XYZ file of C-alpha atoms in Angstrom:
463
model
C -108.019 -147.944 -36.835
C -106.931 -151.595 -36.778
C -103.889 -153.073 -34.964
C -102.033 -153.297 -38.270
C -103.244 -151.996 -41.626
C -101.525 -151.290 -44.944
C -103.095 -148.927 -47.441
C -102.128 -149.906 -50.985
C -102.823 -148.829 -54.540
C -101.785 -150.260 -57.901
C -101.536 -148.877 -61.376
C -101.941 -151.457 -64.133
C -101.991 -151.847 -67.914
C -105.726 -152.592 -67.877
C -108.616 -154.046 -65.901
C -108.128 -157.814 -66.354
C -105.721 -159.543 -63.921
C -105.256 -162.564 -66.184
C -104.205 -160.428 -69.165
C -102.932 -157.157 -67.752
C -99.995 -156.479 -65.447
C -98.990 -154.128 -62.640
C -97.001 -150.991 -63.516
C -96.752 -149.310 -60.094
C -97.186 -150.210 -56.410
C -97.474 -147.819 -53.481
C -98.285 -148.531 -49.861
C -98.282 -146.992 -46.389
C -98.321 -149.302 -43.379
C -99.585 -148.447 -39.883
C -98.988 -150.482 -36.724
C -100.750 -149.398 -33.566
C -101.915 -146.267 -35.324
C -98.362 -145.179 -36.173
C -96.942 -145.099 -39.687
C -94.176 -147.700 -39.845
C -93.484 -148.020 -43.576
C -93.951 -146.092 -46.802
C -92.888 -147.671 -50.099
C -93.488 -147.227 -53.792
C -91.995 -148.616 -56.976
C -92.612 -148.752 -60.676
C -92.882 -152.279 -62.078
C -91.909 -153.523 -65.521
C -95.120 -155.160 -66.816
C -93.300 -156.951 -69.652
C -95.924 -155.673 -72.061
C -96.819 -152.404 -73.741
C -98.927 -149.936 -71.801
C -101.982 -148.947 -73.893
C -102.019 -145.269 -74.963
C -105.214 -144.584 -72.985
C -103.625 -145.911 -69.778
C -100.470 -143.875 -70.441
C -102.510 -140.694 -70.771
C -104.563 -141.540 -67.670
C -101.699 -142.416 -65.291
C -98.764 -140.610 -66.873
C -96.786 -143.864 -66.753
C -95.323 -144.671 -70.166
C -93.284 -147.526 -71.584
C -89.980 -145.677 -71.200
C -90.583 -145.150 -67.465
C -91.014 -148.871 -66.744
C -88.463 -150.208 -69.231
C -85.712 -150.479 -66.593
C -88.014 -150.872 -63.565
C -87.846 -154.138 -61.580
C -90.055 -157.060 -62.515
C -92.801 -158.036 -60.095
C -90.839 -161.178 -59.262
C -87.965 -158.953 -58.132
C -90.067 -156.978 -55.643
C -92.402 -159.800 -54.557
C -90.494 -160.765 -51.392
C -90.264 -157.138 -50.282
C -93.984 -156.641 -50.883
C -94.829 -159.788 -48.919
C -92.804 -158.464 -45.994
C -94.824 -155.239 -45.983
C -98.075 -157.216 -46.058
C -97.066 -159.737 -43.391
C -99.466 -159.762 -40.441
C -101.452 -156.782 -41.662
C -104.830 -156.026 -43.210
C -104.617 -154.938 -46.847
C -106.776 -151.856 -47.434
C -107.451 -150.439 -50.876
C -110.076 -148.419 -52.692
C -112.104 -151.156 -54.389
C -109.825 -153.745 -52.809
C -111.269 -156.453 -55.023
C -109.376 -154.953 -57.972
C -105.989 -154.572 -56.256
C -106.199 -157.850 -54.357
C -107.148 -159.672 -57.555
C -104.074 -158.353 -59.372
C -101.774 -159.196 -56.459
C -103.156 -162.731 -56.131
C -102.689 -163.292 -59.862
C -99.117 -161.945 -59.863
C -98.138 -164.049 -56.852
C -99.842 -167.094 -58.372
C -97.545 -166.760 -61.393
C -94.687 -167.175 -58.908
C -96.273 -170.223 -57.298
C -97.328 -168.255 -54.190
C -100.870 -168.414 -52.818
C -101.536 -164.984 -51.321
C -103.891 -165.184 -48.348
C -104.565 -161.724 -47.006
C -107.263 -160.133 -44.893
C -108.650 -157.195 -46.819
C -110.619 -154.021 -46.196
C -112.359 -152.021 -48.922
C -112.080 -148.272 -48.345
C -114.936 -147.628 -50.802
C -117.229 -149.542 -48.425
C -115.623 -147.777 -45.476
C -116.371 -144.379 -47.040
C -119.994 -145.423 -47.589
C -120.347 -146.342 -43.909
C -118.717 -143.129 -42.719
C -120.472 -140.803 -45.176
C -123.801 -142.441 -46.120
C -125.257 -139.078 -47.113
C -123.035 -138.976 -50.203
C -123.837 -140.849 -53.407
C -120.375 -141.282 -54.932
C -117.337 -142.694 -53.135
C -114.714 -142.985 -55.876
C -111.322 -141.332 -55.507
C -112.381 -138.335 -57.621
C -115.454 -137.816 -55.449
C -113.374 -138.076 -52.271
C -110.808 -135.583 -53.589
C -113.577 -133.091 -54.407
C -115.558 -133.659 -51.191
C -112.574 -133.275 -48.871
C -110.885 -130.505 -50.884
C -107.724 -132.572 -51.291
C -104.959 -130.847 -53.252
C -101.317 -131.500 -53.929
C -101.548 -135.205 -54.782
C -100.655 -137.001 -58.006
C -104.069 -138.324 -59.063
C -104.010 -141.693 -60.904
C -100.557 -142.429 -59.517
C -100.377 -145.133 -56.874
C -99.064 -143.075 -53.933
C -101.307 -140.133 -54.799
C -104.405 -142.314 -54.548
C -103.209 -143.833 -51.257
C -102.706 -140.342 -49.836
C -106.217 -139.336 -50.933
C -107.690 -142.202 -48.915
C -105.530 -141.377 -45.889
C -106.638 -137.746 -45.948
C -110.279 -138.806 -46.172
C -109.826 -140.990 -43.082
C -108.073 -138.192 -41.201
C -111.024 -135.900 -41.932
C -113.385 -138.645 -40.757
C -111.512 -138.906 -37.434
C -111.829 -135.175 -36.877
C -115.458 -134.929 -38.001
C -116.869 -138.202 -36.647
C -114.343 -139.294 -34.033
C -111.830 -142.111 -33.848
C -114.414 -144.460 -32.324
C -116.713 -144.084 -35.329
C -113.893 -144.864 -37.786
C -112.804 -147.907 -35.756
C -116.380 -149.166 -35.473
C -116.943 -148.898 -39.224
C -113.674 -150.702 -39.993
C -114.410 -153.481 -37.518
C -117.889 -153.913 -38.951
C -116.412 -154.468 -42.409
C -113.784 -156.835 -41.018
C -116.259 -158.899 -39.031
C -115.833 -162.393 -40.413
C -118.480 -165.098 -40.231
C -117.822 -167.824 -37.702
C -116.935 -170.937 -39.656
C -117.568 -174.424 -38.277
C -114.330 -176.038 -37.070
C -114.451 -178.667 -39.818
C -114.417 -176.077 -42.639
C -111.033 -175.326 -44.172
C -110.736 -171.582 -43.536
C -107.953 -171.397 -46.121
C -110.478 -172.077 -48.868
C -112.388 -168.942 -47.919
C -109.470 -166.858 -49.077
C -109.604 -168.575 -52.461
C -113.260 -167.765 -53.125
C -113.625 -165.414 -56.119
C -115.683 -162.247 -56.017
C -116.966 -163.035 -59.500
C -120.014 -164.917 -60.869
C -120.258 -168.648 -60.423
C -121.901 -171.641 -58.796
C -120.938 -173.182 -55.452
C -121.593 -176.670 -54.085
C -121.742 -177.748 -50.426
C -121.048 -181.381 -49.482
C -121.677 -183.248 -46.234
C -120.438 -186.536 -44.794
C -119.428 -189.078 -47.426
C -119.573 -186.294 -50.048
C -123.368 -186.191 -50.037
C -124.522 -183.086 -51.982
C -126.246 -180.739 -49.528
C -126.801 -177.477 -51.364
C -126.057 -175.804 -54.700
C -126.254 -172.054 -55.132
C -125.217 -169.304 -57.500
C -124.234 -165.664 -57.289
C -122.655 -162.763 -59.099
C -120.188 -162.675 -56.177
C -119.482 -166.259 -55.120
C -117.429 -165.226 -52.093
C -120.223 -163.073 -50.672
C -122.856 -165.760 -51.276
C -120.829 -168.514 -49.599
C -119.923 -166.363 -46.592
C -123.583 -165.412 -46.161
C -124.347 -169.051 -45.316
C -122.081 -168.790 -42.270
C -123.049 -165.316 -41.069
C -125.899 -166.533 -38.871
C -127.733 -163.236 -39.457
C -131.482 -163.910 -39.514
C -130.709 -167.556 -40.291
C -133.523 -170.081 -40.025
C -133.096 -173.357 -38.145
C -132.771 -175.108 -41.507
C -129.978 -172.773 -42.629
C -128.105 -173.186 -39.336
C -128.391 -176.970 -39.655
C -127.021 -176.795 -43.208
C -124.007 -174.742 -42.062
C -123.179 -177.332 -39.418
C -123.469 -180.267 -41.809
C -121.117 -178.851 -44.470
C -117.802 -180.729 -44.613
C -116.360 -179.193 -47.770
C -117.314 -176.909 -50.616
C -116.205 -176.157 -54.150
C -117.105 -173.624 -56.778
C -117.209 -173.241 -60.556
C -116.592 -169.771 -62.026
C -118.838 -168.546 -64.827
C -118.798 -165.637 -67.254
C -121.928 -164.023 -65.878
C -125.297 -164.271 -64.193
C -127.015 -166.173 -67.018
C -124.172 -168.690 -67.161
C -124.430 -169.220 -63.411
C -128.200 -169.727 -63.577
C -128.012 -172.279 -66.397
C -125.177 -174.184 -64.711
C -127.014 -174.180 -61.381
C -130.127 -175.599 -63.059
C -128.129 -178.417 -64.676
C -126.287 -179.285 -61.461
C -129.477 -179.280 -59.400
C -131.003 -181.874 -61.709
C -127.798 -183.898 -61.723
C -127.060 -183.955 -57.980
C -130.490 -183.360 -56.339
C -128.973 -181.805 -53.168
C -130.833 -182.338 -49.908
C -131.312 -178.713 -48.924
C -132.430 -177.276 -52.254
C -136.037 -177.042 -53.226
C -135.976 -179.600 -55.964
C -136.188 -178.192 -59.475
C -138.302 -180.480 -61.605
C -139.055 -180.422 -65.273
C -142.635 -179.598 -66.101
C -143.299 -183.191 -67.117
C -147.052 -182.697 -66.604
C -147.112 -179.483 -68.589
C -150.028 -179.136 -71.016
C -150.905 -176.615 -73.683
C -153.785 -176.162 -76.118
C -152.935 -176.561 -79.816
C -155.184 -174.795 -82.309
C -156.154 -176.382 -85.637
C -159.105 -174.490 -87.176
C -159.724 -177.217 -89.773
C -159.877 -180.074 -87.296
C -162.724 -181.326 -85.168
C -162.422 -180.420 -82.344
C -160.669 -177.191 -83.192
C -158.267 -177.429 -80.212
C -156.434 -180.387 -78.739
C -154.508 -180.792 -75.518
C -150.788 -181.409 -75.947
C -148.556 -182.816 -73.197
C -145.002 -181.546 -72.621
C -143.397 -184.543 -74.285
C -145.369 -183.948 -77.460
C -144.716 -180.219 -77.733
C -142.704 -179.375 -80.830
C -140.738 -176.215 -79.959
C -140.729 -175.200 -83.632
C -144.561 -175.005 -83.568
C -144.885 -172.731 -80.539
C -146.942 -170.191 -82.470
C -149.877 -172.655 -82.536
C -149.849 -173.269 -78.773
C -151.839 -171.456 -76.124
C -151.246 -171.466 -72.370
C -149.092 -173.546 -70.045
C -150.974 -175.668 -67.534
C -149.757 -178.097 -64.886
C -152.699 -180.515 -65.187
C -155.364 -181.525 -67.699
C -158.016 -180.327 -65.268
C -156.440 -176.883 -65.023
C -156.207 -176.639 -68.829
C -159.833 -177.740 -69.288
C -161.174 -175.329 -66.682
C -159.274 -172.437 -68.281
C -160.681 -173.254 -71.722
C -164.241 -173.535 -70.324
C -163.935 -170.043 -68.826
C -162.669 -168.653 -72.130
C -165.531 -170.320 -73.979
C -168.088 -168.992 -71.510
C -166.782 -165.405 -71.735
C -166.749 -165.474 -75.550
C -169.858 -167.579 -76.308
C -167.782 -170.304 -77.940
C -169.192 -173.744 -78.653
C -168.041 -176.391 -76.158
C -168.800 -179.135 -78.700
C -166.460 -177.637 -81.307
C -163.851 -177.282 -78.573
C -164.188 -180.950 -77.690
C -165.445 -180.170 -74.181
C -168.967 -181.525 -74.749
C -170.141 -184.702 -76.413
C -173.024 -185.256 -78.764
C -173.548 -184.795 -82.495
C -176.103 -182.800 -84.463
C -178.477 -180.270 -83.106
C -177.697 -177.392 -80.804
C -175.403 -177.862 -77.820
C -176.486 -177.197 -74.254
C -174.665 -173.827 -74.184
C -176.638 -172.660 -77.269
C -179.921 -173.409 -75.501
C -178.656 -171.322 -72.545
C -177.617 -168.528 -74.963
C -173.927 -169.068 -74.196
C -173.048 -170.280 -77.697
C -173.682 -168.497 -80.986
C -174.697 -171.690 -82.747
C -171.650 -172.973 -84.605
C -172.835 -176.435 -83.546
C -176.162 -176.131 -85.418
C -175.378 -173.930 -88.390
C -176.342 -170.644 -86.779
C -172.729 -169.440 -86.967
C -170.233 -170.379 -89.736
C -167.413 -172.577 -88.437
C -164.872 -170.178 -89.957
C -166.261 -167.280 -87.914
C -166.236 -169.423 -84.772
C -162.622 -170.309 -85.510
C -161.652 -166.636 -85.868
C -163.388 -165.741 -82.609
C -161.636 -168.663 -80.909
C -158.236 -167.435 -82.115
C -159.015 -163.930 -80.870
C -160.128 -165.248 -77.484
C -156.900 -167.219 -77.117
C -154.563 -164.374 -78.125
C -153.688 -163.444 -74.555
C -152.544 -167.024 -73.908
C -150.559 -167.523 -77.117
C -147.002 -168.762 -76.705
C -144.412 -166.741 -78.582
C -143.009 -168.227 -81.791
C -139.222 -168.448 -82.056
C -138.144 -165.017 -83.412
C -134.959 -166.212 -85.143
C -134.282 -168.227 -88.328
C -132.389 -170.913 -86.415
C -129.919 -171.289 -83.552
C -128.694 -168.301 -81.581
C -125.937 -167.849 -79.035
C -126.109 -165.593 -75.982
C -122.592 -164.480 -75.138
C -121.279 -163.496 -71.723
C -117.775 -162.239 -71.012
C -116.297 -161.338 -67.639
C -113.245 -159.085 -67.524
C -112.271 -160.077 -63.995
C -111.935 -163.811 -64.543
C -111.448 -163.582 -68.335
C -114.201 -166.123 -69.002
C -116.217 -166.156 -72.229
C -119.199 -168.460 -72.533
C -121.760 -168.710 -75.330
C -125.066 -170.443 -74.600
C -126.778 -171.895 -77.650
C -130.573 -172.056 -77.996
C -132.932 -173.144 -80.746
C -136.720 -172.810 -80.742
C -136.706 -171.931 -77.010
C -134.746 -175.106 -76.167
C -131.289 -175.058 -74.579
C -128.722 -176.785 -76.780
C -125.558 -176.323 -74.694
C -122.670 -174.041 -73.711
C -119.477 -173.318 -75.643
C -116.278 -172.188 -73.910
C -114.289 -171.916 -77.123
C -114.760 -171.608 -80.887
C -114.467 -175.366 -81.502
C -117.265 -176.100 -79.025
C -119.377 -173.380 -80.617
C -118.993 -174.860 -84.092
C -119.924 -178.303 -82.762
C -123.101 -176.967 -81.151
C -123.900 -174.995 -84.271
C -123.771 -178.161 -86.379
C -125.511 -180.366 -83.819
C -128.857 -181.851 -84.829
C -130.968 -183.422 -82.144
C -134.546 -183.583 -80.910
C -135.421 -180.398 -79.083
C -137.144 -180.652 -75.713
C -139.431 -177.847 -74.593
C -138.793 -176.659 -71.028
C -141.046 -174.008 -69.549
C -138.333 -172.505 -67.332
C -136.034 -172.004 -70.349
C -138.870 -170.410 -72.320
C -139.635 -167.991 -69.475
C -135.953 -167.203 -68.965
C -135.423 -166.293 -72.623
C -138.553 -164.146 -72.700
C -136.960 -162.148 -69.876
C -133.348 -162.095 -71.098
C -133.662 -161.539 -74.860
C -135.282 -158.064 -74.727
C -132.582 -156.689 -72.392
C -130.198 -154.221 -74.025
C -127.172 -155.781 -72.332
C -127.883 -159.215 -73.865
C -125.500 -159.986 -76.727
C -127.223 -162.313 -79.198
C -125.252 -164.083 -81.920
C -127.146 -165.369 -84.974
C -125.857 -168.906 -85.589
C -128.218 -169.810 -88.432
C -126.432 -171.154 -91.558
């Protein structure tokens, strides 16, 4: 399939590389299409195996008590992986555990990888599921130890053997080579850094000559997003120029998609990279504030004067005064509201021009009580009303990522972003913080979208 490929599977104490450990390793290596090595070993994880994992894999604490430590088999494992492509079912999981284990030994594992889940999808696109259980059922595989490392390796090998017979060797090779096709990196990019890119959420930054910020992006899979910039597929002239100007890049891991978005927004404002569409605060944002007892009954409020705690009295978000005024005129016209009481027409006493044209019900000349006009105005503005803050005080939105073991809590109050906490001390500081809140339209819109989602974990931080 490839000149040299090693199919590997791990059993572990859990799903988090930074907390959990390997309990079993199995691999089969092929060189030139011929099996050249087959190896398996239990590994002492130096921690208890949870009961659920014991029942799932059949590997218990007694079985690994006298097994070698990972450090004792590391050199042998490296020899098996030398000069070969590491293939695994959901390789991101196995590769992540191996990288973490080797990192504990001061070794930076750099390995080309191939995901056999993706390979199965390419070979059998007509099927929906491509997990090991689905493969075992689809290919009628029997006689393997499911949820043991070598058993799962053998399941993948049997699937590939069936694919060769059903689809042909050329089809299997073509699919594997398609997955292995690497983007062509400019000569000045350190290819070694590519191997370090995480397949987890985060933000990445591209720099040019003299460390000039060129581009800042985000993604739920940082590695995939960065590599996409160098793929050249359907790239515009601007994107190709960016790829050639990059001299180095760095990344910041986050706990999730929301964390990445908020960090990206902050970094864009801080660095103003050349190739990003500049994100600007809505400094010219305007909204109408309703006060039924005042004259006029509505007043235009600029962004800097918006009090986030009074959002329930605000209607509409407009980029200019002209846009806000035109919108209010249309509302008044549709609902026969008095332009004079809205402050859109001058004069005092007597009927307004709109009343003479039968477009006003006469609040300006006593034909309609001002209280009734005020109620009709409120009703007409309902569709444009900004949502009041639905909590008694500060809240935190928590994100946690099992793969990189990151927990971040983003604190908000009255639709304004207060800050991010990476630990309990930071959270308490943000909880006690008192400062002037600044309304930002993009934060308001983001929370309106995020808060109703079932997956969003909201913490009430009110005293």
